């Protein structure tokens, strides 16, 4: 359900990734594509390169020579820039606090793509739609009371998903007890994708 | 310092490249000439505003990844009665549509000048000669250029574009483009000598302003807090886009017109040199827009 201006979501669903627990197997990346865009399993995301997934994998090396890994995705920001810039209101927030796309209102201008500080979107080569977390498959899983595909697929329990408004949810408990951060905290977008830094 | 992963530039992902640069270029010409129409009420000016705005809109329409969905988009907007007035792109659609209509009216008023006598031509001509129409037309011209600048500044994912210098640079270069088109009209005999005399001195001043604004944009970006803005500016100054900056924006767009204007002020005017200078200026306006677009990248998330 699309929230009207001024309405507050009843839940604030959020993703959490534990970088200390992650073993970098990419099961979440592949399960995301398999669940949400199975037609892209054997096709690359031509724009960004690599697998066409709503989860993006970045690799680098620190000054000490230590390899470092980042998994990134849509943060369903509380002040989502993509919602503000979309000319036709195709990007909206639902009752669960998720930032979603109404394909009927999307003309494919890709303003949401350039508006996202996290480069979380990729453009589907067949439909021209700007894709991101959460896809249709995961939305169906969440509606059925399950966790999204990436959380279910992770063999190291490095991922979680839950309601920030519920103090007893697993994500709320983790965020209360473990050191964590968000990406580009000064972006002003108030992202809800949390990176936990300790096991 | 950690080893950063390569930057992700927006053009391969969002595809805001040359086609959008051409769109901005047409908007610059249509907007700048609408301001010039306040003084230079000639058929060529009115027709060019209309054609440039129409071409710009056509280019941007067919750049849409889902242009075929526009009827449904419009229906959904009207059905729900929800319009995102906070989006510069939505405002731009309105501003450019109004500009196209105003340009069509101005062109209609000048139909007689090209031997066409449409119905109500006299009335439309009378209306377009009034200060109200010319004022609204000029103001909407400025708005359409400003819109194309703010369109970029509001794209929060691309730090290089997050500066108020872009709308200012777009405005100055739009004025450069309008003067260049008027100079071309003079060469073609479509406007008289007086317009050209004023144009050459104005162009020299505008080129100087544009040079300052371009250098300010590069300096601000090179010293920005954002790594993506710095890297984008480095691409423009010494990287893969340097040819566009030094050859296109500075060389063709500024050095050639300034040099030719200086020569003509010293030794007298030449229609051939005026034409070269005008085409060179117009190319520079296009290259400026393309270079700013192509250098846009996301802030690195890892590092």
Tab-separated table of C-alpha atoms in Angstrom:
chain	number	residue	atom	x	y	z
A	1	UNK	CA	0.000	0.000	0.000
A	2	UNK	CA	1.306	3.433	-0.982
A	3	UNK	CA	1.610	5.809	1.966
A	4	UNK	CA	0.221	9.290	1.409
A	5	UNK	CA	2.399	12.350	2.190
A	6	UNK	CA	2.651	12.783	5.965
A	7	UNK	CA	1.574	9.203	6.744
A	8	UNK	CA	3.970	7.128	8.833
A	9	UNK	CA	4.655	3.458	8.113
A	10	UNK	CA	3.409	1.019	10.734
A	11	UNK	CA	6.646	-0.971	10.509
A	12	UNK	CA	10.203	0.050	9.580
A	13	UNK	CA	11.611	-3.056	7.973
A	14	UNK	CA	15.364	-2.991	7.603
A	15	UNK	CA	18.240	-5.145	6.381
A	16	UNK	CA	21.316	-5.879	8.393
A	17	UNK	CA	24.616	-7.387	7.209
A	18	UNK	CA	27.310	-8.580	9.568
A	19	UNK	CA	30.620	-7.955	7.807
A	20	UNK	CA	32.546	-9.739	10.541
A	21	UNK	CA	30.519	-12.931	10.127
A	22	UNK	CA	30.326	-12.842	6.330
A	23	UNK	CA	32.450	-15.436	4.522
A	24	UNK	CA	32.019	-13.765	1.113
A	25	UNK	CA	30.413	-16.764	-0.556
A	26	UNK	CA	27.970	-14.588	-2.548
A	27	UNK	CA	25.053	-16.937	-1.840
A	28	UNK	CA	22.967	-13.861	-0.989
A	29	UNK	CA	23.847	-12.212	-4.315
A	30	UNK	CA	22.848	-15.247	-6.362
A	31	UNK	CA	19.763	-16.112	-4.290
A	32	UNK	CA	18.564	-12.543	-4.766
A	33	UNK	CA	18.752	-12.871	-8.555
A	34	UNK	CA	17.245	-16.366	-8.520
A	35	UNK	CA	14.307	-15.212	-6.408
A	36	UNK	CA	13.600	-11.800	-7.888
A	37	UNK	CA	14.961	-11.827	-11.437
A	38	UNK	CA	15.567	-15.437	-12.468
A	39	UNK	CA	15.615	-14.408	-16.138
A	40	UNK	CA	18.881	-12.559	-15.365
A	41	UNK	CA	20.721	-15.555	-13.884
A	42	UNK	CA	22.822	-16.095	-16.987
A	43	UNK	CA	22.977	-12.482	-18.114
A	44	UNK	CA	25.310	-9.784	-16.817
A	45	UNK	CA	24.259	-6.359	-15.625
A	46	UNK	CA	25.750	-4.520	-18.592
A	47	UNK	CA	25.715	-1.128	-16.891
A	48	UNK	CA	27.628	-1.988	-13.743
A	49	UNK	CA	29.168	-5.278	-14.829
A	50	UNK	CA	28.850	-8.574	-12.962
A	51	UNK	CA	25.748	-10.385	-11.826
A	52	UNK	CA	22.456	-8.536	-12.252
A	53	UNK	CA	21.511	-8.639	-8.577
A	54	UNK	CA	19.916	-6.240	-6.119
A	55	UNK	CA	22.939	-6.905	-3.894
A	56	UNK	CA	26.210	-5.432	-5.111
A	57	UNK	CA	29.595	-6.814	-4.108
A	58	UNK	CA	32.612	-4.496	-3.805
A	59	UNK	CA	36.127	-5.748	-3.136
A	60	UNK	CA	39.240	-3.794	-2.197
A	61	UNK	CA	42.510	-3.906	-0.280
A	62	UNK	CA	43.313	-1.834	2.804
A	63	UNK	CA	46.580	0.017	3.388
A	64	UNK	CA	47.759	-2.956	5.428
A	65	UNK	CA	47.196	-5.235	2.438
A	66	UNK	CA	44.155	-6.857	3.999
A	67	UNK	CA	41.392	-7.739	1.522
A	68	UNK	CA	38.119	-6.064	2.300
A	69	UNK	CA	34.608	-6.765	1.124
A	70	UNK	CA	31.370	-4.790	1.061
A	71	UNK	CA	27.915	-5.985	0.170
A	72	UNK	CA	25.566	-3.144	-0.651
A	73	UNK	CA	21.902	-2.822	-1.538
A	74	UNK	CA	18.968	-0.430	-1.309
A	75	UNK	CA	18.835	0.995	2.205
A	76	UNK	CA	15.119	1.904	2.064
A	77	UNK	CA	16.182	5.317	3.338
A	78	UNK	CA	13.847	7.239	5.648
A	79	UNK	CA	14.604	10.350	3.539
A	80	UNK	CA	14.974	8.565	0.222
A	81	UNK	CA	16.287	10.969	-2.470
A	82	UNK	CA	14.838	8.738	-5.205
A	83	UNK	CA	11.325	9.357	-3.860
A	84	UNK	CA	11.856	13.111	-3.936
A	85	UNK	CA	13.254	13.273	-7.451
A	86	UNK	CA	10.996	10.792	-9.290
A	87	UNK	CA	8.962	13.081	-11.573
A	88	UNK	CA	5.888	10.899	-11.697
A	89	UNK	CA	5.743	9.541	-8.154
A	90	UNK	CA	6.641	6.020	-9.278
A	91	UNK	CA	8.912	5.573	-6.255
A	92	UNK	CA	6.925	5.389	-3.031
A	93	UNK	CA	7.036	4.132	0.543
A	94	UNK	CA	4.745	1.357	1.693
A	95	UNK	CA	3.221	0.622	5.093
A	96	UNK	CA	6.289	-1.445	6.033
A	97	UNK	CA	8.658	1.452	5.453
A	98	UNK	CA	10.047	-0.114	2.266
A	99	UNK	CA	10.848	2.059	-0.743
A	100	UNK	CA	9.090	0.519	-3.725
A	101	UNK	CA	8.478	1.150	-7.414
A	102	UNK	CA	5.093	1.379	-9.157
A	103	UNK	CA	5.974	0.228	-12.675
A	104	UNK	CA	2.750	1.739	-14.065
A	105	UNK	CA	4.090	5.196	-13.236
A	106	UNK	CA	7.680	4.623	-14.380
A	107	UNK	CA	8.763	6.203	-17.679
A	108	UNK	CA	12.376	5.046	-17.381
A	109	UNK	CA	14.041	8.455	-16.940
A	110	UNK	CA	16.590	6.937	-14.496
A	111	UNK	CA	16.524	10.008	-12.238
A	112	UNK	CA	16.179	7.592	-9.315
A	113	UNK	CA	19.384	5.879	-10.473
A	114	UNK	CA	21.423	9.095	-10.381
A	115	UNK	CA	19.678	10.277	-7.207
A	116	UNK	CA	20.695	7.276	-5.120
A	117	UNK	CA	23.897	8.004	-3.157
A	118	UNK	CA	24.439	4.243	-2.818
A	119	UNK	CA	24.222	3.325	-6.523
A	120	UNK	CA	21.725	0.695	-5.447
A	121	UNK	CA	19.790	0.431	-8.704
A	122	UNK	CA	20.431	-1.311	-11.978
A	123	UNK	CA	18.363	-0.985	-15.142
A	124	UNK	CA	16.602	-4.107	-16.400
A	125	UNK	CA	17.602	-4.567	-20.057
A	126	UNK	CA	14.175	-5.908	-21.111
A	127	UNK	CA	11.735	-3.692	-19.199
A	128	UNK	CA	13.805	-0.519	-18.692
A	129	UNK	CA	12.745	-0.550	-15.040
A	130	UNK	CA	15.220	0.597	-12.375
A	131	UNK	CA	15.614	-2.525	-10.240
A	132	UNK	CA	16.624	-2.716	-6.591
A	133	UNK	CA	15.946	-4.506	-3.313
A	134	UNK	CA	13.255	-5.666	-2.690
A	135	UNK	CA	12.152	-7.503	-5.777
A	136	UNK	CA	8.812	-9.145	-6.307
A	137	UNK	CA	10.005	-12.558	-5.090
A	138	UNK	CA	11.254	-11.269	-1.744
A	139	UNK	CA	8.172	-9.076	-1.248
A	140	UNK	CA	6.069	-12.234	-1.597
A	141	UNK	CA	8.281	-14.025	0.940
A	142	UNK	CA	7.963	-11.137	3.428
A	143	UNK	CA	4.184	-10.975	2.892
A	144	UNK	CA	4.086	-14.686	3.756
A	145	UNK	CA	5.887	-13.990	7.028
A	146	UNK	CA	9.268	-15.290	5.841
A	147	UNK	CA	12.664	-13.617	5.647
A	148	UNK	CA	13.970	-12.362	2.270
A	149	UNK	CA	15.939	-14.766	0.060
A	150	UNK	CA	19.371	-13.352	0.976
A	151	UNK	CA	18.743	-13.886	4.704
A	152	UNK	CA	17.511	-17.436	4.133
A	153	UNK	CA	20.429	-18.327	1.846
A	154	UNK	CA	23.258	-17.028	4.043
A	155	UNK	CA	25.190	-20.030	5.470
A	156	UNK	CA	26.974	-17.859	8.042
A	157	UNK	CA	23.887	-16.117	9.465
A	158	UNK	CA	25.496	-12.834	8.461
A	159	UNK	CA	22.220	-11.340	7.297
A	160	UNK	CA	19.031	-10.396	9.057
A	161	UNK	CA	15.845	-8.529	8.317
A	162	UNK	CA	13.219	-7.170	10.648
A	163	UNK	CA	11.215	-4.316	12.114
A	164	UNK	CA	13.131	-1.442	13.698
A	165	UNK	CA	9.904	-0.291	15.371
A	166	UNK	CA	9.739	-3.556	17.299
A	167	UNK	CA	12.296	-3.458	20.130
A	168	UNK	CA	12.135	-7.261	20.402
A	169	UNK	CA	12.913	-7.942	16.736
A	170	UNK	CA	16.252	-9.633	16.049
A	171	UNK	CA	17.553	-6.619	14.110
A	172	UNK	CA	16.652	-4.228	16.922
A	173	UNK	CA	18.386	-6.470	19.460
A	174	UNK	CA	21.506	-6.749	17.300
A	175	UNK	CA	21.667	-2.998	16.731
A	176	UNK	CA	21.290	-2.421	20.494
A	177	UNK	CA	24.119	-4.727	21.426
A	178	UNK	CA	26.647	-4.655	18.577
A	179	UNK	CA	28.795	-1.989	17.007
A	180	UNK	CA	27.427	-1.010	13.627
A	181	UNK	CA	27.430	1.711	10.969
A	182	UNK	CA	25.616	2.883	7.868
A	183	UNK	CA	27.255	3.846	4.580
A	184	UNK	CA	27.751	7.555	3.783
A	185	UNK	CA	26.128	8.667	7.050
A	186	UNK	CA	26.305	12.308	5.946
A	187	UNK	CA	24.263	11.747	2.787
A	188	UNK	CA	21.153	13.013	4.572
A	189	UNK	CA	19.174	10.043	3.276
A	190	UNK	CA	18.878	8.291	6.682
A	191	UNK	CA	19.607	4.825	5.297
A	192	UNK	CA	18.209	1.674	6.931
A	193	UNK	CA	20.881	-0.765	5.726
A	194	UNK	CA	23.070	-1.516	8.713
A	195	UNK	CA	26.554	-3.002	8.661
A	196	UNK	CA	27.397	-4.806	11.898
A	197	UNK	CA	31.091	-4.766	12.713
A	198	UNK	CA	31.431	-7.525	15.313
A	199	UNK	CA	30.324	-11.140	15.564
B	1	UNK	CA	45.519	5.286	2.362
B	2	UNK	CA	43.497	2.328	1.216
B	3	UNK	CA	43.362	1.220	-2.390
B	4	UNK	CA	40.026	2.406	-3.676
B	5	UNK	CA	38.038	0.356	-6.134
B	6	UNK	CA	37.557	2.034	-9.495
B	7	UNK	CA	34.846	4.679	-9.528
B	8	UNK	CA	31.477	3.793	-10.981
B	9	UNK	CA	30.587	6.457	-13.541
B	10	UNK	CA	26.910	7.168	-14.053
B	11	UNK	CA	26.880	7.098	-17.856
B	12	UNK	CA	27.140	3.308	-18.341
B	13	UNK	CA	24.487	2.721	-15.638
B	14	UNK	CA	22.019	5.613	-15.918
B	15	UNK	CA	22.899	6.444	-19.535
B	16	UNK	CA	22.870	10.209	-18.997
B	17	UNK	CA	25.445	10.838	-21.719
B	18	UNK	CA	25.588	12.518	-25.115
B	19	UNK	CA	21.853	12.324	-25.814
B	20	UNK	CA	21.107	14.243	-22.613
B	21	UNK	CA	23.927	16.670	-23.508
B	22	UNK	CA	22.214	17.381	-26.838
B	23	UNK	CA	18.906	17.833	-24.972
B	24	UNK	CA	20.557	20.378	-22.640
B	25	UNK	CA	22.113	22.063	-25.686
B	26	UNK	CA	18.771	22.521	-27.390
B	27	UNK	CA	17.268	23.817	-24.133
B	28	UNK	CA	20.162	26.295	-23.870
B	29	UNK	CA	19.496	27.603	-27.375
B	30	UNK	CA	15.689	27.690	-26.957
B	31	UNK	CA	15.949	29.382	-23.570
B	32	UNK	CA	18.635	31.892	-24.511
B	33	UNK	CA	16.925	32.928	-27.725
B	34	UNK	CA	13.598	33.429	-25.919
B	35	UNK	CA	15.388	36.070	-23.845
B	36	UNK	CA	16.892	37.578	-27.013
B	37	UNK	CA	13.385	37.729	-28.518
B	38	UNK	CA	12.633	40.575	-26.103
B	39	UNK	CA	14.830	42.776	-28.321
B	40	UNK	CA	15.220	40.835	-31.562
B	41	UNK	CA	11.682	40.092	-32.738
B	42	UNK	CA	12.549	38.233	-35.921
B	43	UNK	CA	10.995	35.186	-37.529
B	44	UNK	CA	14.287	33.272	-37.428
B	45	UNK	CA	14.525	33.743	-33.651
B	46	UNK	CA	10.931	32.634	-33.032
B	47	UNK	CA	11.221	29.604	-35.323
B	48	UNK	CA	14.541	28.561	-33.768
B	49	UNK	CA	13.131	28.702	-30.230
B	50	UNK	CA	10.250	26.486	-31.290
B	51	UNK	CA	12.365	24.003	-33.262
B	52	UNK	CA	15.139	23.815	-30.622
B	53	UNK	CA	12.638	23.218	-27.807
B	54	UNK	CA	10.741	20.634	-29.856
B	55	UNK	CA	13.950	18.796	-30.791
B	56	UNK	CA	15.139	18.874	-27.188
B	57	UNK	CA	11.858	17.431	-25.959
B	58	UNK	CA	11.870	14.755	-28.658
B	59	UNK	CA	15.423	13.746	-27.749
B	60	UNK	CA	14.672	13.471	-24.050
B	61	UNK	CA	11.381	11.670	-24.679
B	62	UNK	CA	13.048	8.957	-26.757
B	63	UNK	CA	15.839	8.740	-24.194
B	64	UNK	CA	13.297	7.445	-21.699
B	65	UNK	CA	13.802	3.727	-21.153
B	66	UNK	CA	10.013	3.291	-21.091
B	67	UNK	CA	8.743	6.101	-23.327
B	68	UNK	CA	5.989	3.815	-24.575
B	69	UNK	CA	4.588	3.787	-21.017
B	70	UNK	CA	3.989	7.567	-20.939
B	71	UNK	CA	0.212	7.382	-21.680
B	72	UNK	CA	-0.262	5.062	-18.695
B	73	UNK	CA	2.017	7.258	-16.548
B	74	UNK	CA	-0.046	10.362	-17.373
B	75	UNK	CA	-3.310	8.505	-16.810
B	76	UNK	CA	-2.127	7.260	-13.419
B	77	UNK	CA	-1.036	10.793	-12.429
B	78	UNK	CA	-4.368	12.335	-13.375
B	79	UNK	CA	-6.393	9.461	-11.882
B	80	UNK	CA	-4.595	9.699	-8.540
B	81	UNK	CA	-4.319	13.502	-8.667
B	82	UNK	CA	-0.800	13.248	-7.263
B	83	UNK	CA	1.894	15.442	-8.781
B	84	UNK	CA	5.438	15.541	-7.438
B	85	UNK	CA	6.015	19.291	-7.459
B	86	UNK	CA	9.209	18.742	-5.472
B	87	UNK	CA	10.873	17.036	-8.454
B	88	UNK	CA	12.857	19.280	-10.786
B	89	UNK	CA	12.207	16.839	-13.591
B	90	UNK	CA	8.437	17.167	-13.151
B	91	UNK	CA	8.748	20.958	-13.004
B	92	UNK	CA	10.963	20.775	-16.091
B	93	UNK	CA	8.322	18.860	-18.042
B	94	UNK	CA	5.869	21.684	-17.291
B	95	UNK	CA	8.359	24.493	-18.006
B	96	UNK	CA	9.480	22.989	-21.325
B	97	UNK	CA	5.909	22.224	-22.430
B	98	UNK	CA	4.963	25.854	-21.717
B	99	UNK	CA	8.091	26.964	-23.596
B	100	UNK	CA	7.145	24.849	-26.588
B	101	UNK	CA	3.655	26.418	-26.624
B	102	UNK	CA	5.049	29.956	-26.273
B	103	UNK	CA	7.577	29.215	-29.015
B	104	UNK	CA	4.784	27.913	-31.235
B	105	UNK	CA	2.810	31.128	-30.635
B	106	UNK	CA	5.825	33.283	-31.473
B	107	UNK	CA	6.495	31.251	-34.630
B	108	UNK	CA	2.801	31.490	-35.580
B	109	UNK	CA	2.977	35.255	-35.229
B	110	UNK	CA	5.887	35.354	-37.685
B	111	UNK	CA	4.318	33.004	-40.246
B	112	UNK	CA	3.557	36.007	-42.475
B	113	UNK	CA	7.289	36.758	-42.677
B	114	UNK	CA	7.795	33.501	-44.558
B	115	UNK	CA	4.757	33.883	-46.801
B	116	UNK	CA	2.215	31.883	-44.785
B	117	UNK	CA	-0.993	33.654	-43.746
B	118	UNK	CA	-2.642	31.542	-41.024
B	119	UNK	CA	-6.035	32.418	-39.464
B	120	UNK	CA	-5.936	34.957	-36.602
B	121	UNK	CA	-2.335	35.755	-37.566
B	122	UNK	CA	-2.798	39.474	-36.883
B	123	UNK	CA	-4.227	38.908	-33.429
B	124	UNK	CA	-1.498	36.488	-32.450
B	125	UNK	CA	1.129	38.904	-33.783
B	126	UNK	CA	-0.357	41.749	-31.770
B	127	UNK	CA	-0.293	39.629	-28.637
B	128	UNK	CA	3.288	38.412	-29.089
B	129	UNK	CA	4.536	41.952	-29.671
B	130	UNK	CA	3.255	42.993	-26.262
B	131	UNK	CA	5.585	43.329	-23.288
B	132	UNK	CA	3.574	40.765	-21.315
B	133	UNK	CA	4.133	37.959	-23.827
B	134	UNK	CA	7.770	38.845	-24.402
B	135	UNK	CA	8.359	39.072	-20.657
B	136	UNK	CA	6.749	35.700	-19.954
B	137	UNK	CA	8.595	34.149	-22.902
B	138	UNK	CA	11.964	35.477	-21.683
B	139	UNK	CA	11.293	34.445	-18.072
B	140	UNK	CA	10.272	30.960	-19.159
B	141	UNK	CA	13.410	30.767	-21.294
B	142	UNK	CA	15.558	31.516	-18.253
B	143	UNK	CA	13.543	29.019	-16.193
B	144	UNK	CA	14.023	26.245	-18.740
B	145	UNK	CA	17.805	26.724	-18.691
B	146	UNK	CA	17.894	26.962	-14.893
B	147	UNK	CA	15.771	23.817	-14.683
B	148	UNK	CA	18.278	21.865	-16.782
B	149	UNK	CA	20.965	22.884	-14.276
B	150	UNK	CA	18.984	22.080	-11.144
B	151	UNK	CA	18.053	18.741	-12.678
B	152	UNK	CA	21.681	17.749	-12.164
B	153	UNK	CA	22.196	19.383	-8.778
B	154	UNK	CA	19.299	17.383	-7.343
B	155	UNK	CA	20.767	14.048	-8.458
B	156	UNK	CA	22.195	13.341	-4.996
B	157	UNK	CA	24.068	10.220	-6.074
B	158	UNK	CA	26.545	12.210	-8.168
B	159	UNK	CA	28.588	14.565	-5.938
B	160	UNK	CA	30.264	16.341	-8.898
B	161	UNK	CA	26.874	17.769	-9.832
B	162	UNK	CA	25.995	18.962	-6.328
B	163	UNK	CA	27.072	22.563	-6.856
B	164	UNK	CA	25.117	25.743	-7.544
B	165	UNK	CA	27.764	26.584	-10.128
B	166	UNK	CA	26.068	24.286	-12.637
B	167	UNK	CA	22.820	26.302	-13.078
B	168	UNK	CA	24.954	29.469	-13.256
B	169	UNK	CA	27.292	27.902	-15.812
B	170	UNK	CA	24.284	26.703	-17.805
B	171	UNK	CA	22.789	30.209	-17.785
B	172	UNK	CA	26.002	31.914	-18.922
B	173	UNK	CA	26.622	29.342	-21.647
B	174	UNK	CA	22.997	29.581	-22.765
B	175	UNK	CA	23.530	33.310	-23.293
B	176	UNK	CA	26.731	32.473	-25.231
B	177	UNK	CA	24.724	30.057	-27.402
B	178	UNK	CA	21.977	32.624	-28.056
B	179	UNK	CA	24.503	35.273	-29.124
B	180	UNK	CA	26.265	32.718	-31.350
B	181	UNK	CA	22.986	31.838	-33.083
B	182	UNK	CA	22.249	35.559	-33.611
B	183	UNK	CA	25.706	35.984	-35.145
B	184	UNK	CA	24.989	33.084	-37.491
B	185	UNK	CA	21.685	34.746	-38.412
B	186	UNK	CA	23.620	37.906	-39.230
B	187	UNK	CA	25.954	35.943	-41.501
B	188	UNK	CA	22.914	34.413	-43.206
B	189	UNK	CA	21.266	37.829	-43.550
B	190	UNK	CA	18.397	37.043	-41.181
B	191	UNK	CA	19.150	39.856	-38.700
B	192	UNK	CA	20.731	43.217	-39.343
B	193	UNK	CA	24.187	44.667	-38.611
B	194	UNK	CA	23.145	46.350	-35.347
B	195	UNK	CA	22.348	43.007	-33.717
B	196	UNK	CA	25.745	41.674	-34.730
B	197	UNK	CA	27.683	44.711	-33.468
B	198	UNK	CA	26.048	44.392	-30.046
B	199	UNK	CA	26.524	40.617	-30.209
B	200	UNK	CA	30.292	40.631	-30.685
B	201	UNK	CA	31.021	42.770	-27.624
B	202	UNK	CA	28.455	40.904	-25.567
B	203	UNK	CA	29.915	37.562	-26.676
B	204	UNK	CA	33.398	38.592	-25.584
B	205	UNK	CA	32.132	39.511	-22.126
B	206	UNK	CA	30.080	36.341	-21.858
B	207	UNK	CA	33.030	34.190	-22.950
B	208	UNK	CA	35.139	35.748	-20.208
B	209	UNK	CA	32.400	35.060	-17.660
B	210	UNK	CA	32.015	31.506	-18.925
B	211	UNK	CA	35.775	30.904	-18.643
B	212	UNK	CA	35.708	32.079	-15.019
B	213	UNK	CA	32.691	29.873	-14.259
B	214	UNK	CA	34.250	26.793	-15.923
B	215	UNK	CA	37.523	27.266	-14.016
B	216	UNK	CA	35.577	27.849	-10.781
B	217	UNK	CA	33.625	24.645	-11.344
B	218	UNK	CA	36.830	22.662	-11.933
B	219	UNK	CA	38.590	24.251	-8.942
B	220	UNK	CA	35.674	23.697	-6.551
B	221	UNK	CA	35.360	20.088	-7.710
B	222	UNK	CA	39.097	19.365	-7.522
B	223	UNK	CA	39.169	20.548	-3.908
B	224	UNK	CA	35.823	19.087	-2.843
B	225	UNK	CA	35.378	16.863	0.193
B	226	UNK	CA	33.814	14.200	-1.984
B	227	UNK	CA	36.211	11.680	-3.541
B	228	UNK	CA	33.852	11.181	-6.493
B	229	UNK	CA	33.692	14.918	-7.222
B	230	UNK	CA	37.489	15.159	-7.056
B	231	UNK	CA	37.942	12.103	-9.254
B	232	UNK	CA	35.375	13.409	-11.759
B	233	UNK	CA	37.185	16.753	-11.938
B	234	UNK	CA	40.522	14.950	-12.350
B	235	UNK	CA	39.030	13.047	-15.280
B	236	UNK	CA	38.076	16.401	-16.788
B	237	UNK	CA	41.429	18.059	-16.177
B	238	UNK	CA	43.934	15.288	-16.833
B	239	UNK	CA	42.055	12.024	-17.345
B	240	UNK	CA	40.134	10.361	-20.117
B	241	UNK	CA	37.838	13.390	-20.566
B	242	UNK	CA	40.625	15.975	-20.716
B	243	UNK	CA	40.326	16.182	-24.523
B	244	UNK	CA	36.716	17.266	-24.061
B	245	UNK	CA	37.606	19.923	-21.484
B	246	UNK	CA	40.728	21.409	-23.072
B	247	UNK	CA	39.874	20.754	-26.700
B	248	UNK	CA	36.106	21.174	-26.662
B	249	UNK	CA	35.093	23.420	-23.767
B	250	UNK	CA	38.150	25.658	-23.438
B	251	UNK	CA	39.731	25.404	-26.908
B	252	UNK	CA	36.806	25.373	-29.330
B	253	UNK	CA	34.251	26.895	-27.002
B	254	UNK	CA	36.288	29.753	-25.539
B	255	UNK	CA	39.782	30.261	-26.968
B	256	UNK	CA	38.744	30.252	-30.642
B	257	UNK	CA	35.807	32.715	-30.227
B	258	UNK	CA	37.825	35.028	-27.945
B	259	UNK	CA	40.788	35.021	-30.361
B	260	UNK	CA	38.577	35.637	-33.394
B	261	UNK	CA	36.647	38.405	-31.614
B	262	UNK	CA	39.915	40.099	-30.663
B	263	UNK	CA	41.136	39.841	-34.270
B	264	UNK	CA	37.888	41.276	-35.637
B	265	UNK	CA	37.828	44.131	-33.115
B	266	UNK	CA	41.379	44.993	-34.218
B	267	UNK	CA	41.182	44.463	-37.969
B	268	UNK	CA	37.461	44.657	-38.766
B	269	UNK	CA	34.653	42.172	-39.121
B	270	UNK	CA	34.543	39.256	-41.479
B	271	UNK	CA	31.415	37.189	-42.025
B	272	UNK	CA	33.505	34.067	-42.473
B	273	UNK	CA	35.278	34.530	-39.146
B	274	UNK	CA	31.979	35.363	-37.428
B	275	UNK	CA	30.531	32.085	-38.702
B	276	UNK	CA	33.561	30.107	-37.506
B	277	UNK	CA	33.424	31.832	-34.122
B	278	UNK	CA	29.675	31.183	-33.712
B	279	UNK	CA	29.870	27.497	-34.665
B	280	UNK	CA	32.856	27.097	-32.360
B	281	UNK	CA	30.962	28.705	-29.458
B	282	UNK	CA	27.939	26.482	-30.044
B	283	UNK	CA	30.155	23.389	-30.092
B	284	UNK	CA	31.710	24.524	-26.809
B	285	UNK	CA	28.290	24.816	-25.183
B	286	UNK	CA	27.533	21.218	-26.175
B	287	UNK	CA	30.941	19.927	-25.027
B	288	UNK	CA	30.537	21.670	-21.680
B	289	UNK	CA	27.286	19.843	-21.010
B	290	UNK	CA	28.653	16.500	-22.224
B	291	UNK	CA	31.811	16.771	-20.118
B	292	UNK	CA	29.914	17.562	-16.900
B	293	UNK	CA	27.553	14.650	-17.554
B	294	UNK	CA	30.226	12.105	-18.469
B	295	UNK	CA	32.446	12.939	-15.476
B	296	UNK	CA	29.636	12.196	-13.001
B	297	UNK	CA	30.385	9.249	-10.709
B	298	UNK	CA	29.109	7.792	-7.460
B	299	UNK	CA	30.955	8.228	-4.189
B	300	UNK	CA	33.079	5.109	-3.548
B	301	UNK	CA	31.463	3.077	-0.780
B	302	UNK	CA	34.538	1.066	0.084
B	303	UNK	CA	37.706	2.680	1.354
